[in-house]
């Protein structure tokens, strides 16, 4: 499905480095947190690309840098062929409509002092998209209905809604400008498991109805497996493996992906019993000082147990590029498994 079409969003070598200031009177820059450190990804029209990885690996920073909410410090983000990196606020404004973000925490991301009508209407007013009050009311009504909320309740405040309803308000607001791409930053992680499915179903339905493309950031691998067409795995600011969903879950080739996936229970008890669990030891290294060569090597079981000294030397000194492992399947490991069935 994705092979022949042009991506709607192309990210190449994306960097977001946060300066670390020293102490003392003159706050000199003494280093950088390399939150996103050379990240490549493509998002195709109509697809859901899942983005997974441990806490702190740079998922949210990637989302914000793509939207230019926190400008990238390097690399390129192209939306329908147009470069976004380096655009100032004014130049970004017309493009802002096309890519919108939904945040994890609907409590923090909605202004508690505004009624729902104002929250959803605000982007329409800022962008001058409705000609009069009647059209604005109609548009807000439609948006609120679209996300499954009662349009009679738009005079209420966020605090009067449940978590799931609040996330629907956030989605209505994000849809107000009729975007083509939604960056969903852990959109259901803050919600009770019992209401996650309703929001996920809504997102799937909206994608089909409105022809959207999603960059779907999440921790929860079962949610990602459910919703994604392809999945990208991130480690310390970089993509280390990307593949079509089933290919990634059934035949991961990067030791990190293998370890992440080996932690999820398999539905088939026979396979579950016979399977080896791979434990990732140690903490994620600091993004201010990533390891030389392969940045996963300090926690890599393969590096620790399977490689010869000569092979290890390569991991210590050469950063592995993303290499093809099969149709639409890439991973960044010098000694990636051919296609290991877990
Ligand atoms: N404004 C900032 N200034 C300095 N460092 C930052 C800033 N924002 C994020 N970071 C650092 O960048 C790294 C990546 O953070 P980010 O929030 O993108 O991770 P994440 O993958 O979204 O994590 P989580 O799963 O916990 O949401 C972290 O080390 C974080 O501390
Ligand atoms: Mg995050």
Coordinates of N, CA and C in Angstrom, one line a residue, residues 114-118 120 137 140-141 144 150-157 161:
X114 N -11.8 28.2 29.9 CA -12.6 28.4 28.7 C -13.7 27.3 28.6
X115 N -14.9 27.7 28.2 CA -15.9 26.7 27.9 C -15.5 25.9 26.6
X116 N -16.1 24.7 26.4 CA -15.7 23.9 25.3 C -15.9 24.6 24.0
X117 N -16.9 25.4 23.9 CA -17.2 26.1 22.6 C -16.0 27.0 22.2
X118 N -15.4 27.7 23.2 CA -14.3 28.6 22.9 C -13.1 27.8 22.6
X120 N -12.8 24.9 21.1 CA -12.9 24.3 19.8 C -12.9 25.5 18.7
X137 N -20.8 28.9 14.9 CA -21.6 28.0 15.8 C -21.8 26.7 15.1
X140 N -18.6 24.6 15.0 CA -18.2 24.0 16.3 C -19.2 22.8 16.6
X141 N -20.4 23.0 16.3 CA -21.4 22.0 16.5 C -21.1 20.7 15.8
X144 N -17.9 19.0 17.3 CA -18.2 18.4 18.6 C -19.0 17.1 18.3
X150 N -21.9 15.6 22.9 CA -23.2 16.3 22.8 C -23.1 17.8 22.5
X151 N -23.5 18.2 21.4 CA -23.3 19.7 21.0 C -24.1 20.6 22.0
X152 N -25.0 20.1 22.7 CA -25.7 20.9 23.7 C -24.8 21.3 24.9
X153 N -23.7 20.6 25.0 CA -22.8 20.7 26.2 C -21.6 21.7 26.0
X154 N -21.6 22.4 24.9 CA -20.4 23.2 24.7 C -20.3 24.4 25.6
X155 N -21.3 24.7 26.3 CA -21.1 25.8 27.3 C -20.5 25.4 28.6
X156 N -20.2 24.0 28.7 CA -19.6 23.5 29.9 C -18.1 23.7 29.8
X157 N -17.4 23.5 31.0 CA -16.0 23.7 31.1 C -15.3 22.3 31.1
X161 N -16.1 17.4 32.3 CA -16.1 16.2 31.4 C -15.2 15.1 32.0

